[in-house]
mmCIF file of C-alpha atoms and ligand atoms in Angstrom:
data_model
loop_
_atom_site.group_PDB
_atom_site.id
_atom_site.type_symbol
_atom_site.label_atom_id
_atom_site.label_comp_id
_atom_site.label_asym_id
_atom_site.label_seq_id
_atom_site.Cartn_x
_atom_site.Cartn_y
_atom_site.Cartn_z
ATOM 1 C CA UNK A 1344 -10.211 -35.940 -20.662
ATOM 2 C CA UNK A 1345 -10.096 -34.867 -17.023
ATOM 3 C CA UNK A 1346 -10.841 -31.343 -15.813
ATOM 4 C CA UNK A 1347 -7.324 -30.493 -15.416
ATOM 5 C CA UNK A 1348 -5.930 -32.181 -18.478
ATOM 6 C CA UNK A 1349 -6.434 -29.449 -20.980
ATOM 7 C CA UNK A 1350 -3.472 -28.033 -22.773
ATOM 8 C CA UNK A 1351 -1.551 -25.313 -20.862
ATOM 9 C CA UNK A 1352 -3.585 -26.030 -17.715
ATOM 10 C CA UNK A 1353 -1.013 -28.541 -16.270
ATOM 11 C CA UNK A 1354 2.625 -28.222 -16.737
ATOM 12 C CA UNK A 1355 3.084 -25.819 -19.668
ATOM 13 C CA UNK A 1356 2.826 -22.091 -18.795
ATOM 14 C CA UNK A 1357 3.227 -18.841 -20.437
ATOM 15 C CA UNK A 1358 4.359 -17.448 -17.134
ATOM 16 C CA UNK A 1359 8.121 -17.611 -16.315
ATOM 17 C CA UNK A 1360 7.500 -16.256 -12.914
ATOM 18 C CA UNK A 1361 3.884 -15.748 -11.835
ATOM 19 C CA UNK A 1362 4.892 -14.644 -8.242
ATOM 20 C CA UNK A 1363 6.507 -11.481 -9.576
ATOM 21 C CA UNK A 1364 2.902 -10.387 -10.142
ATOM 22 C CA UNK A 1365 1.941 -10.776 -6.468
ATOM 23 C CA UNK A 1366 1.163 -7.350 -4.680
ATOM 24 C CA UNK A 1367 3.990 -7.749 -2.252
ATOM 25 C CA UNK A 1368 6.731 -8.529 -4.902
ATOM 26 C CA UNK A 1369 9.203 -5.786 -5.348
ATOM 27 C CA UNK A 1370 10.967 -5.720 -8.637
ATOM 28 C CA UNK A 1371 14.880 -5.131 -8.799
ATOM 29 C CA UNK A 1372 14.283 -2.363 -11.347
ATOM 30 C CA UNK A 1373 11.678 0.378 -10.875
ATOM 31 C CA UNK A 1374 11.765 2.386 -14.107
ATOM 32 C CA UNK A 1375 11.083 6.174 -13.653
ATOM 33 C CA UNK A 1376 11.633 6.102 -9.890
ATOM 34 C CA UNK A 1377 15.531 6.175 -9.769
ATOM 35 C CA UNK A 1378 15.659 9.713 -8.514
ATOM 36 C CA UNK A 1379 13.313 8.848 -5.745
ATOM 37 C CA UNK A 1380 15.117 5.778 -4.481
ATOM 38 C CA UNK A 1381 18.426 7.782 -4.475
ATOM 39 C CA UNK A 1382 16.716 10.564 -2.382
ATOM 40 C CA UNK A 1383 15.529 7.882 0.109
ATOM 41 C CA UNK A 1384 18.966 6.355 0.152
ATOM 42 C CA UNK A 1385 20.597 9.776 0.932
ATOM 43 C CA UNK A 1386 18.327 10.306 3.888
ATOM 44 C CA UNK A 1387 19.564 7.018 5.298
ATOM 45 C CA UNK A 1388 23.278 7.343 4.228
ATOM 46 C CA UNK A 1389 24.406 9.575 7.265
ATOM 47 C CA UNK A 1390 23.508 6.446 9.634
ATOM 48 C CA UNK A 1391 26.144 4.481 7.850
ATOM 49 C CA UNK A 1392 28.656 6.915 8.901
ATOM 50 C CA UNK A 1393 27.551 6.885 12.523
ATOM 51 C CA UNK A 1394 25.683 10.214 12.227
ATOM 52 C CA UNK A 1395 22.009 10.825 12.714
ATOM 53 C CA UNK A 1396 19.949 10.212 9.653
ATOM 54 C CA UNK A 1397 17.399 12.333 8.073
ATOM 55 C CA UNK A 1398 13.527 12.032 8.331
ATOM 56 C CA UNK A 1399 11.382 11.804 5.261
ATOM 57 C CA UNK A 1400 7.597 12.268 4.514
ATOM 58 C CA UNK A 1401 6.503 10.554 1.280
ATOM 59 C CA UNK A 1402 3.093 11.411 -0.290
ATOM 60 C CA UNK A 1403 1.344 10.680 -3.519
ATOM 61 C CA UNK A 1404 -1.801 8.890 -4.744
ATOM 62 C CA UNK A 1405 -2.461 5.247 -4.914
ATOM 63 C CA UNK A 1406 -0.264 3.011 -6.968
ATOM 64 C CA UNK A 1407 2.500 5.397 -7.879
ATOM 65 C CA UNK A 1408 5.281 3.252 -6.397
ATOM 66 C CA UNK A 1409 5.909 4.755 -2.955
ATOM 67 C CA UNK A 1410 5.858 1.461 -1.054
ATOM 68 C CA UNK A 1411 7.742 -0.262 -3.799
ATOM 69 C CA UNK A 1412 10.487 2.272 -3.997
ATOM 70 C CA UNK A 1413 11.100 2.241 -0.119
ATOM 71 C CA UNK A 1414 11.119 -1.588 0.064
ATOM 72 C CA UNK A 1415 13.514 -1.659 -2.982
ATOM 73 C CA UNK A 1416 15.819 0.691 -0.849
ATOM 74 C CA UNK A 1417 15.492 -1.389 2.269
ATOM 75 C CA UNK A 1418 16.281 -4.681 0.388
ATOM 76 C CA UNK A 1419 19.524 -2.943 -1.106
ATOM 77 C CA UNK A 1420 20.461 -1.765 2.280
ATOM 78 C CA UNK A 1421 20.072 -5.142 3.773
ATOM 79 C CA UNK A 1422 22.227 -6.737 1.072
ATOM 80 C CA UNK A 1423 25.150 -4.462 1.632
ATOM 81 C CA UNK A 1424 25.138 -3.143 5.281
ATOM 82 C CA UNK A 1425 24.455 -4.213 8.771
ATOM 83 C CA UNK A 1426 22.126 -1.675 9.576
ATOM 84 C CA UNK A 1427 18.772 -2.673 11.120
ATOM 85 C CA UNK A 1428 15.471 -1.497 9.774
ATOM 86 C CA UNK A 1429 11.747 -2.174 10.376
ATOM 87 C CA UNK A 1430 8.854 -1.628 8.028
ATOM 88 C CA UNK A 1431 5.289 -1.356 9.567
ATOM 89 C CA UNK A 1432 2.011 -0.750 7.742
ATOM 90 C CA UNK A 1433 0.048 1.243 10.118
ATOM 91 C CA UNK A 1434 -3.208 0.275 8.333
ATOM 92 C CA UNK A 1435 -2.614 -3.445 9.271
ATOM 93 C CA UNK A 1436 -1.100 -2.580 12.688
ATOM 94 C CA UNK A 1437 -2.460 0.555 14.066
ATOM 95 C CA UNK A 1438 -2.116 1.025 17.943
ATOM 96 C CA UNK A 1439 1.223 2.171 19.325
ATOM 97 C CA UNK A 1440 1.534 -0.941 21.389
ATOM 98 C CA UNK A 1441 0.992 -3.309 18.492
ATOM 99 C CA UNK A 1442 3.251 -1.299 16.345
ATOM 100 C CA UNK A 1443 6.056 -1.537 18.938
ATOM 101 C CA UNK A 1444 5.418 -5.272 19.250
ATOM 102 C CA UNK A 1445 5.659 -5.749 15.469
ATOM 103 C CA UNK A 1446 8.848 -3.717 15.491
ATOM 104 C CA UNK A 1447 10.578 -5.810 18.245
ATOM 105 C CA UNK A 1448 9.578 -9.114 16.440
ATOM 106 C CA UNK A 1449 10.805 -7.826 13.125
ATOM 107 C CA UNK A 1450 14.133 -7.117 14.855
ATOM 108 C CA UNK A 1451 14.323 -10.746 16.081
ATOM 109 C CA UNK A 1452 12.919 -10.378 19.543
ATOM 110 C CA UNK A 1453 10.387 -13.187 19.922
ATOM 111 C CA UNK A 1454 9.197 -12.944 23.531
ATOM 112 C CA UNK A 1455 6.830 -10.032 23.175
ATOM 113 C CA UNK A 1456 3.833 -11.381 25.041
ATOM 114 C CA UNK A 1457 2.786 -9.352 28.054
ATOM 115 C CA UNK A 1458 5.471 -6.730 27.713
ATOM 116 C CA UNK A 1459 4.601 -3.064 28.327
ATOM 117 C CA UNK A 1460 5.315 -0.388 25.622
ATOM 118 C CA UNK A 1461 8.348 0.745 27.749
ATOM 119 C CA UNK A 1462 9.774 -2.816 27.888
ATOM 120 C CA UNK A 1463 9.282 -3.314 24.139
ATOM 121 C CA UNK A 1464 11.002 0.093 23.618
ATOM 122 C CA UNK A 1465 13.833 -0.866 25.731
ATOM 123 C CA UNK A 1466 14.291 -4.131 23.899
ATOM 124 C CA UNK A 1467 14.128 -2.305 20.501
ATOM 125 C CA UNK A 1468 16.841 0.140 21.665
ATOM 126 C CA UNK A 1469 19.023 -2.755 22.970
ATOM 127 C CA UNK A 1470 18.813 -4.622 19.612
ATOM 128 C CA UNK A 1471 19.260 -1.684 17.389
ATOM 129 C CA UNK A 1472 22.014 -0.218 19.568
ATOM 130 C CA UNK A 1473 20.116 3.096 18.967
ATOM 131 C CA UNK A 1474 20.611 3.232 15.281
ATOM 132 C CA UNK A 1475 17.916 2.185 12.979
ATOM 133 C CA UNK A 1476 15.803 2.988 9.906
ATOM 134 C CA UNK A 1477 11.981 3.075 10.777
ATOM 135 C CA UNK A 1478 9.528 2.957 8.024
ATOM 136 C CA UNK A 1479 5.786 3.698 8.764
ATOM 137 C CA UNK A 1480 3.602 3.118 5.737
ATOM 138 C CA UNK A 1481 0.104 4.398 5.545
ATOM 139 C CA UNK A 1482 1.133 6.461 8.648
ATOM 140 C CA UNK A 1483 -2.226 8.515 8.576
ATOM 141 C CA UNK A 1484 -3.992 5.211 9.516
ATOM 142 C CA UNK A 1485 -2.141 4.934 12.893
ATOM 143 C CA UNK A 1486 -4.652 4.856 15.770
ATOM 144 C CA UNK A 1487 -2.175 7.146 17.702
ATOM 145 C CA UNK A 1488 1.314 8.506 17.497
ATOM 146 C CA UNK A 1489 2.801 7.609 20.828
ATOM 147 C CA UNK A 1490 5.298 5.196 19.227
ATOM 148 C CA UNK A 1491 6.419 8.160 16.839
ATOM 149 C CA UNK A 1492 7.017 10.333 19.807
ATOM 150 C CA UNK A 1493 9.154 7.638 21.624
ATOM 151 C CA UNK A 1494 11.200 7.012 18.661
ATOM 152 C CA UNK A 1495 11.995 10.686 17.924
ATOM 153 C CA UNK A 1496 12.758 11.348 21.428
ATOM 154 C CA UNK A 1497 14.708 8.166 22.417
ATOM 155 C CA UNK A 1498 16.739 7.292 19.323
ATOM 156 C CA UNK A 1499 19.807 9.411 18.843
ATOM 157 C CA UNK A 1500 20.543 7.989 15.385
ATOM 158 C CA UNK A 1501 17.537 7.136 13.275
ATOM 159 C CA UNK A 1502 16.059 7.703 9.876
ATOM 160 C CA UNK A 1503 12.157 7.835 10.121
ATOM 161 C CA UNK A 1504 10.483 7.387 6.828
ATOM 162 C CA UNK A 1505 6.648 7.878 6.689
ATOM 163 C CA UNK A 1506 4.428 7.320 3.696
ATOM 164 C CA UNK A 1507 0.973 8.460 3.150
ATOM 165 C CA UNK A 1508 -1.781 9.245 0.557
ATOM 166 C CA UNK A 1509 -2.807 12.197 2.611
ATOM 167 C CA UNK A 1510 -0.791 15.341 1.624
ATOM 168 C CA UNK A 1511 -2.380 17.244 4.658
ATOM 169 C CA UNK A 1512 -1.358 14.665 7.275
ATOM 170 C CA UNK A 1513 1.641 16.404 8.531
ATOM 171 C CA UNK A 1514 -0.073 19.737 9.146
ATOM 172 C CA UNK A 1515 -2.663 17.911 11.346
ATOM 173 C CA UNK A 1516 -0.005 16.247 13.416
ATOM 174 C CA UNK A 1517 0.479 17.177 17.011
ATOM 175 C CA UNK A 1518 2.993 19.932 17.048
ATOM 176 C CA UNK A 1519 5.267 18.283 19.782
ATOM 177 C CA UNK A 1520 5.802 15.356 17.190
ATOM 178 C CA UNK A 1521 6.154 17.671 14.273
ATOM 179 C CA UNK A 1522 8.686 19.815 15.781
ATOM 180 C CA UNK A 1523 10.770 16.803 16.779
ATOM 181 C CA UNK A 1524 10.605 15.307 13.236
ATOM 182 C CA UNK A 1525 11.057 18.176 10.600
ATOM 183 C CA UNK A 1526 11.086 15.701 7.762
ATOM 184 C CA UNK A 1527 12.284 16.233 4.202
ATOM 185 C CA UNK A 1528 9.300 15.994 1.804
ATOM 186 C CA UNK A 1529 8.959 14.082 -1.399
ATOM 187 C CA UNK A 1530 5.735 13.919 -3.518
ATOM 188 C CA UNK A 1531 5.356 10.960 -5.943
ATOM 189 C CA UNK A 1532 3.581 12.352 -8.986
ATOM 190 C CA UNK A 1533 1.242 9.938 -11.079
ATOM 191 C CA UNK A 1534 3.087 8.265 -13.988
ATOM 192 C CA UNK A 1535 2.610 9.387 -17.533
ATOM 193 C CA UNK A 1536 1.281 7.171 -20.208
ATOM 194 C CA UNK A 1537 4.950 6.765 -21.669
ATOM 195 C CA UNK A 1538 6.254 5.909 -18.167
ATOM 196 C CA UNK A 1539 3.600 3.305 -17.664
ATOM 197 C CA UNK A 1540 4.433 1.739 -21.186
ATOM 198 C CA UNK A 1541 8.049 1.368 -19.942
ATOM 199 C CA UNK A 1542 7.160 -0.032 -16.505
ATOM 200 C CA UNK A 1543 4.560 -2.541 -17.992
ATOM 201 C CA UNK A 1544 7.097 -3.733 -20.497
ATOM 202 C CA UNK A 1545 9.679 -4.185 -17.694
ATOM 203 C CA UNK A 1546 7.203 -6.111 -15.551
ATOM 204 C CA UNK A 1547 6.209 -8.498 -18.473
ATOM 205 C CA UNK A 1548 9.976 -9.452 -18.736
ATOM 206 C CA UNK A 1549 9.941 -10.568 -15.035
ATOM 207 C CA UNK A 1550 6.828 -12.531 -15.317
ATOM 208 C CA UNK A 1551 6.416 -13.980 -18.876
ATOM 209 C CA UNK A 1552 8.351 -15.910 -21.460
ATOM 210 C CA UNK A 1553 9.623 -13.900 -24.154
ATOM 211 C CA UNK A 1554 7.289 -13.177 -27.179
ATOM 212 C CA UNK A 1555 4.149 -14.102 -25.193
ATOM 213 C CA UNK A 1556 2.564 -10.582 -25.206
ATOM 214 C CA UNK A 1557 1.253 -8.997 -28.346
ATOM 215 C CA UNK A 1558 1.712 -5.240 -28.815
ATOM 216 C CA UNK A 1559 -2.038 -4.630 -29.117
ATOM 217 C CA UNK A 1560 -2.535 -6.409 -25.755
ATOM 218 C CA UNK A 1561 0.129 -4.335 -24.140
ATOM 219 C CA UNK A 1562 -1.486 -1.041 -25.470
ATOM 220 C CA UNK A 1563 -4.670 -2.002 -23.821
ATOM 221 C CA UNK A 1564 -3.068 -2.645 -20.430
ATOM 222 C CA UNK A 1565 -1.220 0.622 -20.534
ATOM 223 C CA UNK A 1566 -4.551 2.408 -21.682
ATOM 224 C CA UNK A 1567 -6.455 1.174 -18.815
ATOM 225 C CA UNK A 1568 -3.672 1.778 -16.249
ATOM 226 C CA UNK A 1569 -3.301 5.411 -17.553
ATOM 227 C CA UNK A 1570 -7.047 5.806 -17.301
ATOM 228 C CA UNK A 1571 -7.240 4.893 -13.573
ATOM 229 C CA UNK A 1572 -3.688 6.146 -13.033
ATOM 230 C CA UNK A 1573 -2.715 3.268 -10.657
ATOM 231 C CA UNK A 1574 -0.177 0.762 -11.414
ATOM 232 C CA UNK A 1575 -1.735 -1.946 -9.488
ATOM 233 C CA UNK A 1576 -4.360 -1.947 -12.294
ATOM 234 C CA UNK A 1577 -1.623 -2.772 -14.946
ATOM 235 C CA UNK A 1578 -0.187 -5.478 -12.658
ATOM 236 C CA UNK A 1579 -3.643 -6.923 -12.154
ATOM 237 C CA UNK A 1580 -4.321 -6.989 -15.837
ATOM 238 C CA UNK A 1581 -0.980 -8.674 -16.627
ATOM 239 C CA UNK A 1582 -1.805 -11.570 -14.482
ATOM 240 C CA UNK A 1583 -5.474 -11.835 -15.230
ATOM 241 C CA UNK A 1584 -4.992 -11.668 -18.915
ATOM 242 C CA UNK A 1585 -2.185 -14.172 -18.777
ATOM 243 C CA UNK A 1586 -4.408 -16.672 -16.837
ATOM 244 C CA UNK A 1587 -7.339 -16.079 -19.294
ATOM 245 C CA UNK A 1588 -5.008 -16.833 -22.283
ATOM 246 C CA UNK A 1589 -3.783 -20.007 -20.550
ATOM 247 C CA UNK A 1590 -7.373 -21.179 -19.986
ATOM 248 C CA UNK A 1591 -7.933 -20.745 -23.516
ATOM 249 C CA UNK A 1592 -4.878 -22.757 -24.247
ATOM 250 C CA UNK A 1593 -3.341 -19.803 -26.093
ATOM 251 C CA UNK A 1594 0.466 -19.474 -26.101
ATOM 252 C CA UNK A 1595 0.228 -15.615 -26.700
ATOM 253 C CA UNK A 1596 -1.721 -13.106 -24.810
ATOM 254 C CA UNK A 1597 -3.901 -11.223 -27.354
ATOM 255 C CA UNK A 1598 -5.923 -8.060 -26.826
ATOM 256 C CA UNK A 1599 -9.225 -10.133 -26.478
ATOM 257 C CA UNK A 1600 -7.762 -11.655 -23.342
ATOM 258 C CA UNK A 1601 -7.114 -8.346 -21.880
ATOM 259 C CA UNK A 1602 -10.523 -7.030 -22.758
ATOM 260 C CA UNK A 1603 -11.931 -9.945 -20.829
ATOM 261 C CA UNK A 1604 -9.711 -9.285 -17.849
ATOM 262 C CA UNK A 1605 -10.658 -5.586 -18.013
ATOM 263 C CA UNK A 1606 -14.261 -6.451 -17.419
ATOM 264 C CA UNK A 1607 -13.130 -7.449 -13.814
ATOM 265 C CA UNK A 1608 -11.881 -3.920 -13.338
ATOM 266 C CA UNK A 1609 -15.215 -2.493 -12.211
ATOM 267 C CA UNK A 1610 -14.105 -2.112 -8.529
ATOM 268 C CA UNK A 1611 -11.332 0.287 -9.927
ATOM 269 C CA UNK A 1612 -13.692 2.379 -12.042
ATOM 270 C CA UNK A 1613 -13.266 6.035 -11.458
ATOM 271 C CA UNK A 1614 -16.414 8.052 -10.799
ATOM 272 C CA UNK A 1615 -16.268 11.798 -10.678
ATOM 273 C CA UNK A 1616 -15.571 11.933 -6.936
ATOM 274 C CA UNK A 1617 -15.889 15.769 -6.846
ATOM 275 C CA UNK A 1618 -19.557 15.192 -6.454
ATOM 276 C CA UNK A 1619 -18.893 13.605 -2.968
ATOM 277 C CA UNK A 1620 -18.455 15.671 0.161
ATOM 278 C CA UNK A 1621 -15.140 15.496 1.948
ATOM 279 C CA UNK A 1622 -16.428 13.033 4.527
ATOM 280 C CA UNK A 1623 -18.004 10.876 1.989
ATOM 281 C CA UNK A 1624 -14.548 10.697 0.103
ATOM 282 C CA UNK A 1625 -12.875 9.793 3.279
ATOM 283 C CA UNK A 1626 -15.406 7.043 3.943
ATOM 284 C CA UNK A 1627 -14.951 5.733 0.322
ATOM 285 C CA UNK A 1628 -11.205 5.764 0.882
ATOM 286 C CA UNK A 1629 -11.573 3.601 4.086
ATOM 287 C CA UNK A 1630 -14.057 1.158 2.894
ATOM 288 C CA UNK A 1631 -12.226 0.489 -0.176
ATOM 289 C CA UNK A 1632 -9.295 -0.643 1.780
ATOM 290 C CA UNK A 1633 -11.402 -2.232 4.538
ATOM 291 C CA UNK A 1634 -14.233 -3.897 2.725
ATOM 292 C CA UNK A 1635 -16.350 -6.243 4.788
ATOM 293 C CA UNK A 1636 -15.517 -4.369 8.160
ATOM 294 C CA UNK A 1637 -18.355 -3.869 10.552
ATOM 295 C CA UNK A 1638 -19.790 -0.250 10.777
ATOM 296 C CA UNK A 1639 -18.504 0.511 14.260
ATOM 297 C CA UNK A 1640 -14.798 -0.310 13.139
ATOM 298 C CA UNK A 1641 -15.253 1.828 10.076
ATOM 299 C CA UNK A 1642 -16.388 4.691 12.283
ATOM 300 C CA UNK A 1643 -13.385 4.312 14.575
ATOM 301 C CA UNK A 1644 -10.956 4.359 11.482
ATOM 302 C CA UNK A 1645 -12.851 7.337 10.254
ATOM 303 C CA UNK A 1646 -12.414 9.213 13.478
ATOM 304 C CA UNK A 1647 -8.756 8.194 13.661
ATOM 305 C CA UNK A 1648 -8.180 9.490 10.082
ATOM 306 C CA UNK A 1649 -9.484 12.942 11.197
ATOM 307 C CA UNK A 1650 -13.191 12.562 10.576
ATOM 308 C CA UNK A 1651 -15.233 14.830 12.964
ATOM 309 C CA UNK A 1652 -18.817 13.938 12.164
ATOM 310 C CA UNK A 1653 -20.845 11.981 14.723
ATOM 311 C CA UNK A 1654 -21.647 8.193 14.439
ATOM 312 C CA UNK A 1655 -25.097 8.849 13.620
ATOM 313 C CA UNK A 1656 -24.244 11.153 10.647
ATOM 314 C CA UNK A 1657 -21.577 8.724 9.375
ATOM 315 C CA UNK A 1658 -24.253 5.919 9.572
ATOM 316 C CA UNK A 1659 -26.522 8.225 7.313
ATOM 317 C CA UNK A 1660 -23.689 8.802 4.867
ATOM 318 C CA UNK A 1661 -22.910 5.094 4.670
ATOM 319 C CA UNK A 1662 -26.549 4.412 3.782
ATOM 320 C CA UNK A 1663 -26.482 7.261 1.080
ATOM 321 C CA UNK A 1664 -23.363 5.900 -0.511
ATOM 322 C CA UNK A 1665 -25.070 2.476 -0.672
ATOM 323 C CA UNK A 1666 -27.913 4.175 -2.568
ATOM 324 C CA UNK A 1667 -25.472 5.456 -4.975
ATOM 325 C CA UNK A 1668 -24.154 1.873 -5.450
ATOM 326 C CA UNK A 1669 -20.734 2.579 -4.057
ATOM 327 C CA UNK A 1670 -21.198 0.429 -0.848
ATOM 328 C CA UNK A 1671 -23.251 -2.555 0.226
ATOM 329 C CA UNK A 1672 -24.371 -2.649 3.609
ATOM 330 C CA UNK A 1673 -25.193 -6.294 5.005
ATOM 331 C CA UNK A 1674 -26.719 -6.668 8.624
ATOM 332 C CA UNK A 1675 -24.809 -9.381 10.536
ATOM 333 C CA UNK A 1676 -27.582 -9.761 13.154
ATOM 334 C CA UNK A 1677 -24.986 -9.331 15.857
ATOM 335 C CA UNK A 1678 -23.941 -6.238 17.928
ATOM 336 C CA UNK A 1679 -26.261 -3.969 19.936
ATOM 337 C CA UNK A 1680 -29.985 -5.047 19.202
ATOM 338 C CA UNK A 1681 -28.542 -7.123 16.413
ATOM 339 C CA UNK A 1682 -28.098 -4.013 14.417
ATOM 340 C CA UNK A 1683 -24.388 -4.397 13.428
ATOM 341 C CA UNK A 1684 -23.711 -4.108 9.698
ATOM 342 C CA UNK A 1685 -20.730 -5.125 7.435
ATOM 343 C CA UNK A 1686 -19.840 -2.396 4.741
ATOM 344 C CA UNK A 1687 -18.578 -3.808 1.492
ATOM 345 C CA UNK A 1688 -16.917 -1.681 -1.291
ATOM 346 C CA UNK A 1689 -18.787 -2.323 -4.539
ATOM 347 C CA UNK A 1690 -16.888 0.152 -6.828
ATOM 348 C CA UNK A 1691 -16.909 3.812 -7.952
HETATM 349 N N1 ATP B 2783 8.378 2.182 -11.320
HETATM 350 C C1 ATP B 2783 7.635 1.000 -11.158
HETATM 351 N N2 ATP B 2783 8.263 -0.058 -11.834
HETATM 352 C C2 ATP B 2783 7.738 -1.351 -11.650
HETATM 353 N N3 ATP B 2783 6.658 -1.476 -10.890
HETATM 354 C C3 ATP B 2783 5.961 -0.474 -10.172
HETATM 355 C C4 ATP B 2783 6.703 0.856 -10.387
HETATM 356 N N4 ATP B 2783 5.769 1.644 -9.541
HETATM 357 C C5 ATP B 2783 4.842 0.879 -9.120
HETATM 358 N N5 ATP B 2783 5.096 -0.504 -9.407
HETATM 359 C C6 ATP B 2783 4.138 -1.632 -8.983
HETATM 360 O O1 ATP B 2783 2.808 -0.970 -8.830
HETATM 361 C C7 ATP B 2783 2.183 -1.677 -7.829
HETATM 362 C C8 ATP B 2783 1.694 -0.516 -6.813
HETATM 363 O O2 ATP B 2783 2.935 0.201 -6.355
HETATM 364 P P1 ATP B 2783 2.942 0.671 -4.748
HETATM 365 O O3 ATP B 2783 2.495 -0.438 -3.945
HETATM 366 O O4 ATP B 2783 4.394 1.035 -4.596
HETATM 367 O O5 ATP B 2783 2.030 1.831 -4.769
HETATM 368 P P2 ATP B 2783 1.876 3.069 -3.557
HETATM 369 O O6 ATP B 2783 2.311 4.447 -4.210
HETATM 370 O O7 ATP B 2783 2.514 2.606 -2.388
HETATM 371 O O8 ATP B 2783 0.204 3.076 -3.485
HETATM 372 P P3 ATP B 2783 -0.753 3.082 -1.985
HETATM 373 O O9 ATP B 2783 -0.726 4.567 -1.709
HETATM 374 O O10 ATP B 2783 -2.066 2.710 -2.733
HETATM 375 O O11 ATP B 2783 -0.167 2.182 -1.200
HETATM 376 C C9 ATP B 2783 3.092 -2.466 -6.982
HETATM 377 O O12 ATP B 2783 2.880 -3.841 -7.421
HETATM 378 C C10 ATP B 2783 4.557 -2.019 -7.595
HETATM 379 O O13 ATP B 2783 5.379 -3.064 -7.682
HETATM 380 MG MG1 MG B 2784 1.672 1.723 -0.480
#
């Protein structure tokens, strides 16, 4: 028998739609976030009548459905109305110029090479005819906020939706931008265990054939997700447990498959982070999302996120967090005097 000839490794599958467990998949139904979706839609709705829209700041911890909710509303909007929108993740695209380039490209303008920010803005205004929904996710990670100033100043009809984990971001924002924005605010609370159960059952319906999951296995997924209060943990466990069950040629996902999958969760483990200083916590948050980045860039992101310590102090903190087993520092042999280091997130 060949390596790929074992049962359930080839054609047969317990997954009906494994793609629905990909990080970027946005389910049609988001249980327990109906109110929030309605609120987001209400902020956009005035634009559909030709009025100016409302601005909205969404806050909340990791994996509580902020991005999913906004993307769901945007997809619904796209299906029914001819109102343009852009969605930019400011962690992936952080300088104002890059953000404006990305916006122009999303709106269908292809020739962005060598254009100045002013040119890009002019193109965006022309394409959107001055009315547009702008979503900036992970807004606290933007390197500068010139783009936000331009939008607030130059677009008479717009809804600006900002998403962040950082509840204090707005209070640190330049007052000239803050006073032009005056957003509504909406905080996403963590899900309760009962809510997680509903959501996980719903996500199973999207991804697996009926009857594949045993109740005991579902219970474990819900328990782990609630423990770490991050829905990403649940989605990860659903996919991983399914793959393990298939490898074992099982047509059902049993608790033991989930237990095995949960062993891979060490990167999600919660330590009591109250023992860490505010700067250490910020660095943990940064390296968690930028694992493998060189230390100079980590420092730049830290400063952009509001960190005020010197580079030397931050390097000391990185080493301290390595000693605690949270990071791993690997020299690259490059950079000034070959001293550049890559910082990897190992787990909390
Ligand atoms: N109510 C829900 N129903 C179904 N799936 C959900 C729900 N809430 C969250 N999810 C899923 O959980 C995962 C994490 O959600 P999401 O990406 O929206 O988190 P987030 O609040 O934006 O977190 P972060 O601040 O870390 O970016 C996604 O795969 C999303 O589809
Ligand atoms: Mg998000």
